[in-house]
Short mmCIF file of C-alpha atoms and ligand atoms in Angstrom, two decimals:
data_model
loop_
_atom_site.label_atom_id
_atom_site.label_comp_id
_atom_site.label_asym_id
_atom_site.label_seq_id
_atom_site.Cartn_x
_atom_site.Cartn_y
_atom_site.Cartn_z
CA UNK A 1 -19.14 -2.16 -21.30
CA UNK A 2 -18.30 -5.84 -20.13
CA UNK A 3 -19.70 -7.42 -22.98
CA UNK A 4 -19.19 -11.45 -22.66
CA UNK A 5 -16.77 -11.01 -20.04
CA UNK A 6 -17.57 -14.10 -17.38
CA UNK A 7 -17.65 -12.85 -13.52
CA UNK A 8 -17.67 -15.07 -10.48
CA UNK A 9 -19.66 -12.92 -8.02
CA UNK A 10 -18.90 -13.96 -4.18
CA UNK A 11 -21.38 -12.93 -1.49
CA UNK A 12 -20.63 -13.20 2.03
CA UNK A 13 -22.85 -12.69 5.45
CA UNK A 14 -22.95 -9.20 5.60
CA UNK A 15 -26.01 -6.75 5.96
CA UNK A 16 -24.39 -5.48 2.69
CA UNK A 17 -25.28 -8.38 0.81
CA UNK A 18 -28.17 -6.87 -0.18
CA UNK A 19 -26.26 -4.69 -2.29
CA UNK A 20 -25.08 -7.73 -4.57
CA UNK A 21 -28.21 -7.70 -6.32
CA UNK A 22 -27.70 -4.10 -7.48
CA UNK A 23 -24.11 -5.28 -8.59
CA UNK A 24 -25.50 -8.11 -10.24
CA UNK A 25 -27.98 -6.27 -12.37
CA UNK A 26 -25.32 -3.48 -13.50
CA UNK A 27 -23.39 -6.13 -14.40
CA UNK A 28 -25.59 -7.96 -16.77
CA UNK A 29 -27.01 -4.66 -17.85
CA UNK A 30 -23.67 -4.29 -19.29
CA UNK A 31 -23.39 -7.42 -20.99
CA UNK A 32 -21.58 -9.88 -18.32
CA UNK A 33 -22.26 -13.51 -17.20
CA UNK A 34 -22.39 -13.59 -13.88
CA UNK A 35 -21.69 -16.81 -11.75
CA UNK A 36 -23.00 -16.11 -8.35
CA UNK A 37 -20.80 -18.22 -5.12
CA UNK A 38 -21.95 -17.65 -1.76
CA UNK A 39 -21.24 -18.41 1.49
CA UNK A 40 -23.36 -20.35 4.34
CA UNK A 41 -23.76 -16.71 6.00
CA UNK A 42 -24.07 -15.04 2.92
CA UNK A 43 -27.33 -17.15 2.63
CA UNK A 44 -28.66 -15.31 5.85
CA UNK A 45 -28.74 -12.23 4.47
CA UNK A 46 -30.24 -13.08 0.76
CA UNK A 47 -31.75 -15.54 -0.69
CA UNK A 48 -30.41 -17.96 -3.75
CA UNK A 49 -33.64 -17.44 -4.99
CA UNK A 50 -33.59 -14.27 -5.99
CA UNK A 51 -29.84 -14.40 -7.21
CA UNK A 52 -30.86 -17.35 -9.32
CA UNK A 53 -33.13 -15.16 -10.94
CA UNK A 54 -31.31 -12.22 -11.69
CA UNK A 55 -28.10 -14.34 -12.99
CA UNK A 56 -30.43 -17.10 -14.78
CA UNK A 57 -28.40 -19.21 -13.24
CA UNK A 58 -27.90 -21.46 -9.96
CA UNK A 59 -26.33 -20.02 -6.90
CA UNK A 60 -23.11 -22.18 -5.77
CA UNK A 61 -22.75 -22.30 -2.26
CA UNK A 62 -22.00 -26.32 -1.13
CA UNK A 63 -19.25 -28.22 -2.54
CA UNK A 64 -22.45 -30.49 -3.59
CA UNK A 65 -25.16 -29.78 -5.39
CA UNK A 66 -27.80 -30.71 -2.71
CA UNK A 67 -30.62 -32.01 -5.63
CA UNK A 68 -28.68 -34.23 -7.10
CA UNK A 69 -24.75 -34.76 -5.96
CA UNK A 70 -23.09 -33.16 -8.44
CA UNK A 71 -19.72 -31.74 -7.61
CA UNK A 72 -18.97 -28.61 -8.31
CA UNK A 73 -15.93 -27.80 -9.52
CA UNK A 74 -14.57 -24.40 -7.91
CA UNK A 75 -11.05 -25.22 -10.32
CA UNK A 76 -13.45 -24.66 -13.51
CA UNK A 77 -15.23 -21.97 -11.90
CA UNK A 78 -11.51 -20.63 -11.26
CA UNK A 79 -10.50 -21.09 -15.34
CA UNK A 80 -14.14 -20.20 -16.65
CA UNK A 81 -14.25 -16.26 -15.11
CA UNK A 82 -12.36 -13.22 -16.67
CA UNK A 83 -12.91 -11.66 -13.31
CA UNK A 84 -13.83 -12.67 -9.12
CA UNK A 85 -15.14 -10.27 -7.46
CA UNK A 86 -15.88 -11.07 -3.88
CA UNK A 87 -18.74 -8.00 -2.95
CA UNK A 88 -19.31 -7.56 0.20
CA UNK A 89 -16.39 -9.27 1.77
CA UNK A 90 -16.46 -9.89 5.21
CA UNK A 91 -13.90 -9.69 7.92
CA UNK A 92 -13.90 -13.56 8.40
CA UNK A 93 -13.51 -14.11 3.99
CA UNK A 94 -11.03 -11.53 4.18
CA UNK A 95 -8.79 -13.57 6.82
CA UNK A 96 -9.97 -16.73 5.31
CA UNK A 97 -8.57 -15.60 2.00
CA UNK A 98 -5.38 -14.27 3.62
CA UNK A 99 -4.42 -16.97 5.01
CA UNK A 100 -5.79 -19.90 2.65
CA UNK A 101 -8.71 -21.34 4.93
CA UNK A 102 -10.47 -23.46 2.21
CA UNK A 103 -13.75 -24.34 4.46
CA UNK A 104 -16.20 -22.82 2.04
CA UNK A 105 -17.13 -22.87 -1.65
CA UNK A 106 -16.00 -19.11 -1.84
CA UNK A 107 -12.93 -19.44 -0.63
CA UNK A 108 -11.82 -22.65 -2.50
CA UNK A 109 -13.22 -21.04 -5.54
CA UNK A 110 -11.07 -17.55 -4.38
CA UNK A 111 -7.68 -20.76 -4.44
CA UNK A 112 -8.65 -21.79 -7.63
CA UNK A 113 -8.64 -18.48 -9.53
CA UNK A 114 -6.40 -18.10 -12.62
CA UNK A 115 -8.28 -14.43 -12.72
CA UNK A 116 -7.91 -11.16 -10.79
CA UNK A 117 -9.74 -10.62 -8.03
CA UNK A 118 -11.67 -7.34 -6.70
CA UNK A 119 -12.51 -7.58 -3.11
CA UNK A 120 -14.92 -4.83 -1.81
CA UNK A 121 -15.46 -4.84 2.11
CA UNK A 122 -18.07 -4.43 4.43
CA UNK A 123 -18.05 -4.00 8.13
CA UNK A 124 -18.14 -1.87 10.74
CA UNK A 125 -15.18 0.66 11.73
CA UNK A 126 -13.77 -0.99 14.87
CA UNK A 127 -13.74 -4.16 12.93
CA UNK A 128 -12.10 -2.86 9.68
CA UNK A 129 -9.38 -0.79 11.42
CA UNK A 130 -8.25 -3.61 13.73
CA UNK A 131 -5.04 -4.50 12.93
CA UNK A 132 -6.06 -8.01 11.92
CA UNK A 133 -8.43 -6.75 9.36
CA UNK A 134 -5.37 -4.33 7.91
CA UNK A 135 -2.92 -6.57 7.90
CA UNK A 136 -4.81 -9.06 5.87
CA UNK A 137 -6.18 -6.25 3.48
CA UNK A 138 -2.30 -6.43 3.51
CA UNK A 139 -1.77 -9.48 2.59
CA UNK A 140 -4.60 -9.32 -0.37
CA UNK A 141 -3.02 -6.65 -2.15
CA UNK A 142 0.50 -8.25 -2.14
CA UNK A 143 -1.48 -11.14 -3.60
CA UNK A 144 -1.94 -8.53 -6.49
CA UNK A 145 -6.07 -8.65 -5.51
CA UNK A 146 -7.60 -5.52 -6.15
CA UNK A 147 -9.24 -3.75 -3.34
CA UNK A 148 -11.94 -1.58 -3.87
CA UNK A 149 -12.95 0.75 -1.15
CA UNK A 150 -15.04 4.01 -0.72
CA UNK A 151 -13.17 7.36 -1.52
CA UNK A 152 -9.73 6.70 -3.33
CA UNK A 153 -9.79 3.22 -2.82
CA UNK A 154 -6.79 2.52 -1.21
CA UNK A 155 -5.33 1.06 1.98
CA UNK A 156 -3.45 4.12 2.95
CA UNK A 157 -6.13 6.45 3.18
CA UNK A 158 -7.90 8.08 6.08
CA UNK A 159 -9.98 5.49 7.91
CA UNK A 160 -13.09 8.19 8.53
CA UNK A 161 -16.10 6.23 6.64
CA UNK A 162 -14.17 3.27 5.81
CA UNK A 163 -15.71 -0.21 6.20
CA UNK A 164 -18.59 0.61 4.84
CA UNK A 165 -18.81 -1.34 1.21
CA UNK A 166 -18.13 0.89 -1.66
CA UNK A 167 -21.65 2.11 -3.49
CA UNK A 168 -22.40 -0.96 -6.38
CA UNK A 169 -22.38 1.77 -9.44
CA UNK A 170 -18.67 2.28 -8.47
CA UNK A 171 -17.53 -1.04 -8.03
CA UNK A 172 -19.22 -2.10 -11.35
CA UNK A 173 -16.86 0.95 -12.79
CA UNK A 174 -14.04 -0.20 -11.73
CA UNK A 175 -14.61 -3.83 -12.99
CA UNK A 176 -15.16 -1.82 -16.36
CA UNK A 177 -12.45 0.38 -16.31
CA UNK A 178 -9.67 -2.49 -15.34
CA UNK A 179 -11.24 -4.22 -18.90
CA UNK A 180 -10.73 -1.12 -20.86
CA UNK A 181 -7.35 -0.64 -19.91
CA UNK A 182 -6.50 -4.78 -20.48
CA UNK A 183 -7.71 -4.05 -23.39
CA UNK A 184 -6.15 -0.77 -24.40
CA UNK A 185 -2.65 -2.73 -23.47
CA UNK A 186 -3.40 -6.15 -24.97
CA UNK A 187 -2.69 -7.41 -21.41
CA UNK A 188 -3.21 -7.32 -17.58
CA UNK A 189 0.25 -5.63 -17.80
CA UNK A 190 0.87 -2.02 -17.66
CA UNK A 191 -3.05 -2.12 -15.99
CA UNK A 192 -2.61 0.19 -12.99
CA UNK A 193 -4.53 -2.71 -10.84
CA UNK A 194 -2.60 -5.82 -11.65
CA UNK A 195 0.82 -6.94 -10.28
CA UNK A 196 3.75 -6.20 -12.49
CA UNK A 197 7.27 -8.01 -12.81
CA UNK A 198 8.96 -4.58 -14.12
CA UNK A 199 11.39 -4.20 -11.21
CA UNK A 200 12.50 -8.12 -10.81
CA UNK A 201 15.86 -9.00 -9.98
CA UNK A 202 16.65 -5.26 -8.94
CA UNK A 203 17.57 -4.56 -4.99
CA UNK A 204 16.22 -1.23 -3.69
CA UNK A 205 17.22 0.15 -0.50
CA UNK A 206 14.70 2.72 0.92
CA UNK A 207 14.11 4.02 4.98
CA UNK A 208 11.26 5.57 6.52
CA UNK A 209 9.94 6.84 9.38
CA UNK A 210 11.63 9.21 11.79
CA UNK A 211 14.55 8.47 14.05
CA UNK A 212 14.89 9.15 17.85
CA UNK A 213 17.52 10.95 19.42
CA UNK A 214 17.91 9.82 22.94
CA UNK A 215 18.36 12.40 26.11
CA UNK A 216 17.99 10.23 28.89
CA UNK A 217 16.04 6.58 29.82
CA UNK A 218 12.73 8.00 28.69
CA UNK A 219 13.30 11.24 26.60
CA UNK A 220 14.17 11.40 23.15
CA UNK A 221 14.03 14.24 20.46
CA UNK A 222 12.23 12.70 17.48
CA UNK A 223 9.97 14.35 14.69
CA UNK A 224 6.24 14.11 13.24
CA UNK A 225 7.03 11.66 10.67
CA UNK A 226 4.63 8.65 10.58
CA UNK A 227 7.10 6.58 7.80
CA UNK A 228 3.61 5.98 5.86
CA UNK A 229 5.25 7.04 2.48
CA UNK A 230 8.35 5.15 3.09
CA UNK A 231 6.01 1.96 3.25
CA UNK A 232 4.15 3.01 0.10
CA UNK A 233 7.53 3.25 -1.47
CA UNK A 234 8.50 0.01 -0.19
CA UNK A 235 5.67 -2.02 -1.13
CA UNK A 236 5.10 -0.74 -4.52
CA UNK A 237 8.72 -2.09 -5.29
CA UNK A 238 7.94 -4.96 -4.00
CA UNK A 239 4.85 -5.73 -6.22
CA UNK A 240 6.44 -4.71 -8.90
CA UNK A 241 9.10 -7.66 -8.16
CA UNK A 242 11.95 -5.83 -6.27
CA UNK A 243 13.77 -7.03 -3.68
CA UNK A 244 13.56 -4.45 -0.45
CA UNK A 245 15.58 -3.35 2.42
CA UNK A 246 13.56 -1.35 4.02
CA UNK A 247 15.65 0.45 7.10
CA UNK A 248 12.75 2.02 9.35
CA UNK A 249 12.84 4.05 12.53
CA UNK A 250 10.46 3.75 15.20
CA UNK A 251 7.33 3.59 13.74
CA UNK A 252 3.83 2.86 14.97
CA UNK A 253 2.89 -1.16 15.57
CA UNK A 254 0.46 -1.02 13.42
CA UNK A 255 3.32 -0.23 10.47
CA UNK A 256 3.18 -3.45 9.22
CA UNK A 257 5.16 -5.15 6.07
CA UNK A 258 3.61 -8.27 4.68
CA UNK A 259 5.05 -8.77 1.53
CA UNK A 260 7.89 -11.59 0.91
CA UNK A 261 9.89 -9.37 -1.09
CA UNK A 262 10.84 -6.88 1.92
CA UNK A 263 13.29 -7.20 4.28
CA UNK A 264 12.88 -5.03 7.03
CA UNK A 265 15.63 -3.60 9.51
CA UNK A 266 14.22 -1.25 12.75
CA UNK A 267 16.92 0.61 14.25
CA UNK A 268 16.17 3.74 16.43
CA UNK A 269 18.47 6.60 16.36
CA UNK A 270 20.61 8.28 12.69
CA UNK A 271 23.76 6.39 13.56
CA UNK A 272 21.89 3.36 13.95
CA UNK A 273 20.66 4.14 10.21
CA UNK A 274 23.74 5.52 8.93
CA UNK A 275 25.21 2.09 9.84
CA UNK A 276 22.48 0.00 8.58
CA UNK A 277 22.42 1.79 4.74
CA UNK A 278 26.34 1.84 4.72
CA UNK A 279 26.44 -1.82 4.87
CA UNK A 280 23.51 -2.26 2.67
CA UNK A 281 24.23 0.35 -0.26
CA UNK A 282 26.65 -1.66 -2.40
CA UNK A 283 24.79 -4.57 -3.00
CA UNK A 284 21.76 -2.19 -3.80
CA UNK A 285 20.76 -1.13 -7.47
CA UNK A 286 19.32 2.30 -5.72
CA UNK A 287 18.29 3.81 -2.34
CA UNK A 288 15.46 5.91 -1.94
CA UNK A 289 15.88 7.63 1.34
CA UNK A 290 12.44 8.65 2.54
CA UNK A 291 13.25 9.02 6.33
CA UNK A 292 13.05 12.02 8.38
CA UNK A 293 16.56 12.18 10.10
CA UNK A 294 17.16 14.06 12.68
CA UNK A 295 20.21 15.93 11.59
CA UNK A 296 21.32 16.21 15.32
CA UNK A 297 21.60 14.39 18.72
CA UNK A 298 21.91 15.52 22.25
CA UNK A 299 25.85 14.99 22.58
CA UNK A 300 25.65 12.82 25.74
CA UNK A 301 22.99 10.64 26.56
CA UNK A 302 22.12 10.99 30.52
CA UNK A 303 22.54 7.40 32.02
CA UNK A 304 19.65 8.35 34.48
CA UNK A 305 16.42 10.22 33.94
CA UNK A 306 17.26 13.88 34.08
CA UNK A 307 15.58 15.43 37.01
CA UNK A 308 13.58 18.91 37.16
CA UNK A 309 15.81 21.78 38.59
CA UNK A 310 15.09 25.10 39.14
CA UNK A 311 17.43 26.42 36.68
CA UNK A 312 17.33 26.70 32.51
CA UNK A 313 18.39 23.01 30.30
CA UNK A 314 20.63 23.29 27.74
CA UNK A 315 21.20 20.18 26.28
CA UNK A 316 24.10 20.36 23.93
CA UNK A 317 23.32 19.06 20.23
CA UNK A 318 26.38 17.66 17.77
CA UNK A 319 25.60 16.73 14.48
CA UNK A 320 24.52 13.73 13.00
CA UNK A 321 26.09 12.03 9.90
CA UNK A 322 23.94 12.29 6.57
CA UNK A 323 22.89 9.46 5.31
CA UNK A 324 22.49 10.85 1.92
CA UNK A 325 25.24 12.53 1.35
CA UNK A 326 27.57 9.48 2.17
CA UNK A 327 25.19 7.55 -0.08
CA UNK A 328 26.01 10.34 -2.55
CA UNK A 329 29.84 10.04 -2.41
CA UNK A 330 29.55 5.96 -2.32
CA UNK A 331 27.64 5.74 -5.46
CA UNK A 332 28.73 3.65 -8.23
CA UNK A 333 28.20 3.76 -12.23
CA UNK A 334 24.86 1.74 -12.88
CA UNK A 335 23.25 3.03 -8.58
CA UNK A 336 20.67 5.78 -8.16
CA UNK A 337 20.10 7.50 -5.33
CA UNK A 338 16.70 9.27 -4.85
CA UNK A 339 15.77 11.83 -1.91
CA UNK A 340 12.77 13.84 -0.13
CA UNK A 341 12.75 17.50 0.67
CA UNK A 342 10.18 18.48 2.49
CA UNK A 343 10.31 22.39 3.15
CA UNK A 344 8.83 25.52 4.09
CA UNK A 345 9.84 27.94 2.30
CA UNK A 346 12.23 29.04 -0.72
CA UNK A 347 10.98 24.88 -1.44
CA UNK A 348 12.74 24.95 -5.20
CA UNK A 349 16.00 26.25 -4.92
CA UNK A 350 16.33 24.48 -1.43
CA UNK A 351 15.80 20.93 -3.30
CA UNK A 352 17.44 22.13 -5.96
CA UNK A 353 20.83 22.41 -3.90
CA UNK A 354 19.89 19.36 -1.70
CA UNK A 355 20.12 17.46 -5.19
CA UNK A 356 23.32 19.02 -6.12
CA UNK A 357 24.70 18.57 -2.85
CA UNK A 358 23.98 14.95 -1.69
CA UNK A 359 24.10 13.76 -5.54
CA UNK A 360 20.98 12.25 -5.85
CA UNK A 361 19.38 11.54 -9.33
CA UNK A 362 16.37 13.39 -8.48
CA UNK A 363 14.64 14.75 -5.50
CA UNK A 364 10.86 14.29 -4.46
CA UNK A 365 9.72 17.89 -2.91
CA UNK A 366 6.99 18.14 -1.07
CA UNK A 367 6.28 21.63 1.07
CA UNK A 368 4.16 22.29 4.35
CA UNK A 369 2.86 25.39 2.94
CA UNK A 370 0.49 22.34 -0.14
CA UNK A 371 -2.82 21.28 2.20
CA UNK A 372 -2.57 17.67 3.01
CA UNK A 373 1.36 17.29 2.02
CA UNK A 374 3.79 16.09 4.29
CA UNK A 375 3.77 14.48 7.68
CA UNK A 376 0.94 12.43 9.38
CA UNK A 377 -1.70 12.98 6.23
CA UNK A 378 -2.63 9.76 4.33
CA UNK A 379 -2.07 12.11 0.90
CA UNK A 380 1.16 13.57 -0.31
CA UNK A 381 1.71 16.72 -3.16
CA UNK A 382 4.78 15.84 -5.05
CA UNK A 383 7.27 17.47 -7.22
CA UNK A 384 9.56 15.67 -9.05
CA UNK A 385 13.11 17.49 -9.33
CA UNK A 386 16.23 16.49 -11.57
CA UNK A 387 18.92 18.25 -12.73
CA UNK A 388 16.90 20.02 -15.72
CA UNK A 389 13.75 19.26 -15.48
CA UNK A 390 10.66 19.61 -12.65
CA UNK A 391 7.41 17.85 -12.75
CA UNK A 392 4.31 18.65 -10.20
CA UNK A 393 1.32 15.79 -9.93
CA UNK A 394 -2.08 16.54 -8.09
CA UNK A 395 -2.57 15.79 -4.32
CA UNK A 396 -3.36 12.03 -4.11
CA UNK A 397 -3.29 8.97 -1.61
CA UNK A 398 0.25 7.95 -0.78
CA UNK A 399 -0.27 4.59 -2.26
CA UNK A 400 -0.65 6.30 -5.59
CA UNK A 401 2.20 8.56 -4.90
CA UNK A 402 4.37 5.92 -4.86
CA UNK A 403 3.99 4.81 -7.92
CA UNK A 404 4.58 7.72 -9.66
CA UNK A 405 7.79 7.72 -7.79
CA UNK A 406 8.58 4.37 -8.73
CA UNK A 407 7.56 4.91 -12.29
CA UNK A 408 10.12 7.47 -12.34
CA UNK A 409 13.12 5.30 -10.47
CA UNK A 410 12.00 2.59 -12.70
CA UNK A 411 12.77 5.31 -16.28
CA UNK A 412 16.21 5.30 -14.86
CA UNK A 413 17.03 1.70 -14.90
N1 CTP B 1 18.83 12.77 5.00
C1 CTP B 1 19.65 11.75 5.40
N2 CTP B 1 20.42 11.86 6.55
C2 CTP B 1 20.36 12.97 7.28
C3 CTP B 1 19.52 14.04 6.89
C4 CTP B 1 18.77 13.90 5.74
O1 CTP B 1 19.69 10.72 4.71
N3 CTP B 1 21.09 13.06 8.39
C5 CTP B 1 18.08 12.64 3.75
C6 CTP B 1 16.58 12.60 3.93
O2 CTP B 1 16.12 11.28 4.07
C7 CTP B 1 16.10 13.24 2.63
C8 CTP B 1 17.20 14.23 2.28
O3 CTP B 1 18.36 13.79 2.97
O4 CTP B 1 16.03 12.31 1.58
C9 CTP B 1 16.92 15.64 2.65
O5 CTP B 1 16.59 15.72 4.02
P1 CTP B 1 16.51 17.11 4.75
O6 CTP B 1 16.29 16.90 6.20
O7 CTP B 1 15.55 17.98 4.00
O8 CTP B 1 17.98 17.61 4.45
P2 CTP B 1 19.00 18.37 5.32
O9 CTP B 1 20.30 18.23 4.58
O10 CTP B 1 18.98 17.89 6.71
O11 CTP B 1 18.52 19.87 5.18
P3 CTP B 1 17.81 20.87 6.22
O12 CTP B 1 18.85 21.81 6.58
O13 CTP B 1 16.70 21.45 5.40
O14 CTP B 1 17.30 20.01 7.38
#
């Protein structure tokens, strides 16, 4: 229920918008006030008539009230709600809000807000996987706004169906649920949804993605990895307060950190990274070391592309150094060190001796053989290995896999 609780409703020009008079009649079904704010576009699409008369009360959309000058105050509106929720948001509020472009009631009210804020999208594929729209989604959820999406609800997952704004029985839900557990904790904190301080003033180290081994000018020997759970990893300390030096091999462009809490470092092949976390590990409270590193590299690089022959290649490999296990004999009284396994076959006792081996605290398995584990999916199947003790979760998005990660770094401190 949402008994009492006050919500500022913002609706913005989308053919969605329609769909905010369904929210609005869940909402006061369940008990809530709801403030209605809407944008000039929003106004296209539905009228302030009708969403006067489902809240009972006027629709703010001008700085002004246009009968009779009044100003209205979006900093009241911003102390009065329990809750924003901006449903549908468009591609323009979205980058409006990201970047603090106060030309509408919306988003000045959005400034002003002392309260959390739920933002549901709506748009069309191309324009909600353009890296614009991501990276400002992005930005949003390091501002510790909620975003609520279709399917898991989460920025990491698949993009198939996405855009589309999530259904309004749902979003309602999760407006209910984030209450019930506020209230269940006497605060926003320890709430799944709201930004935590837990890990301030700590340093973690953590690298993702996979390195590239070069051959020649244009060939390289590199691996599947996408370094999607190493940014999970890395943002999820980060809005959690830790500082993050996040050592990343080539990635995609659209790999994007936005959060003021991480550093970020690109280097290309495992010496390159070996170097970087040697340097970096002893000012570090712990390393998580999430990158797939190719344990070996052709032992001369060919200053010129290599031509076709007739004959057989052999290109002679030499090993690599691992990063881990110098991370394990470095580590200090007070570090952790945390690794990946990601196998496919005997998975157990092969973590099991990769723990022993590179001395990490605990080891994060994850095997081929689970559906939707590993490399390239936007979902990971975990199991959590220490010294005595092994703990499996479900299949979920990455985002969420990271946390339980963290959650578990974060028992150690
Ligand atoms: N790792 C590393 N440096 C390397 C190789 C691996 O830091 N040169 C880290 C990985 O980031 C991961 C852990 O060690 O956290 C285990 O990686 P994995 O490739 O499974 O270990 P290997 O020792 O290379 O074992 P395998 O023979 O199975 O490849």
């Amino acid at each position: 229920m949402l008994q009492g609780k006050k919500i500022v409703l913002g609706i913005t020009g989308s053919i969605a918008a329609y769909k905010a008079c369904l929210i609005i009649r869940q909402l006061i079904k369940k008990g809530a006030e709801v403030q209605v704010v809407i944008t000039p576009a929003g106004k296209e699409f539905v009228t302030p008539i009708t969403l006067s008369a489902l809240t009972s009360k006027p629709v703010i959309s001008e700085f002004f009230s246009q009968r009779d000058g009044t100003w209205h105050s979006h900093v009241d509106l911003g102390l009065w709600a329990d809750a924003m929720l901006i449903a549908p948001a468009t591609a323009s509020t979205i980058g409006k809000m990201a970047n603090g472009v106060a030309d509408n009631m919306l988003i000045t009210t959005y400034l002003s807000m002392k309260a959390p804020v739920f933002v549901a999208p709506a748009m069309d594929l191309d324009m909600y996987a353009h890296p614009s729209t991501q990276k400002n989604l992005q930005i949003l959820q390091s501002y510790g706004n909620l975003i609520i999406e279709p399917g898991t609800g989460f920025l990491a997952s698949k993009l198939e169906g996405k855009g589309r704004m999530e259904e309004p029985e749902n979003i309602v839900t999760q407006l209910e649920q984030f209450f019930a557990e506020k209230e269940a904790t006497g605060t926003a904190e320890g709430c799944a949804l709201s930004p935590k301080d837990s890990m301030k003033g700590k340093k973690v180290l953590i690298t993702a993605g996979p390195t590239y081994e070069k051959i020649d000018p244009v060939r390289f020997i590199g691996n599947y990895s996408s370094g999607k759970m190493g940014f999970s990893l890395a943002h999820e300390c980060a809005i959690r307060g830790a500082e993050v030096e996040l050592v990343c091999g080539p990635v995609s462009e659209t790999m994007q950190v936005n959060h003021p809490n991480i550093h970020r470092t690109n280097v290309e092949s495992a010496r390159e990274m070996h170097e970087a976390c040697l340097n970096l590990y002893p000012q570090m409270d712990s390393a998580i070391l999430c990158a797939a590193v190719a344990d070996y590299a052709p032992e001369k690089t060919a200053p010129q592309k290599m031509k076709r022959t007739g004959d057989d290649m052999v290109i002679c490999l030499k090993p690599n150094p691992d990063i881990a296990a110098s991370l394990g004999q470095m580590k200090k009284d007070g570090q952790t060190l945390i690794g990946f396994a990601l196998e496919t076959d005997n998975e157990e006792s092969n973590a099991q001796s990769k723990l022993k081996k590179k001395n990490f605290d605990f080891i994060v398995l994850n095997s081929l053989r689970d559906k939707g584990a590993g490399f390239k999916t936007d979902t990971n199947k975990i199991t959590i290995i220490t010294e005595n003790k092994k703990t499996e979760y479900p299949l979920k998005p990455k985002s969420e896999v990271a946390g339980d990660i963290v959650d578990k770094l974060e028992s150690l401190f």
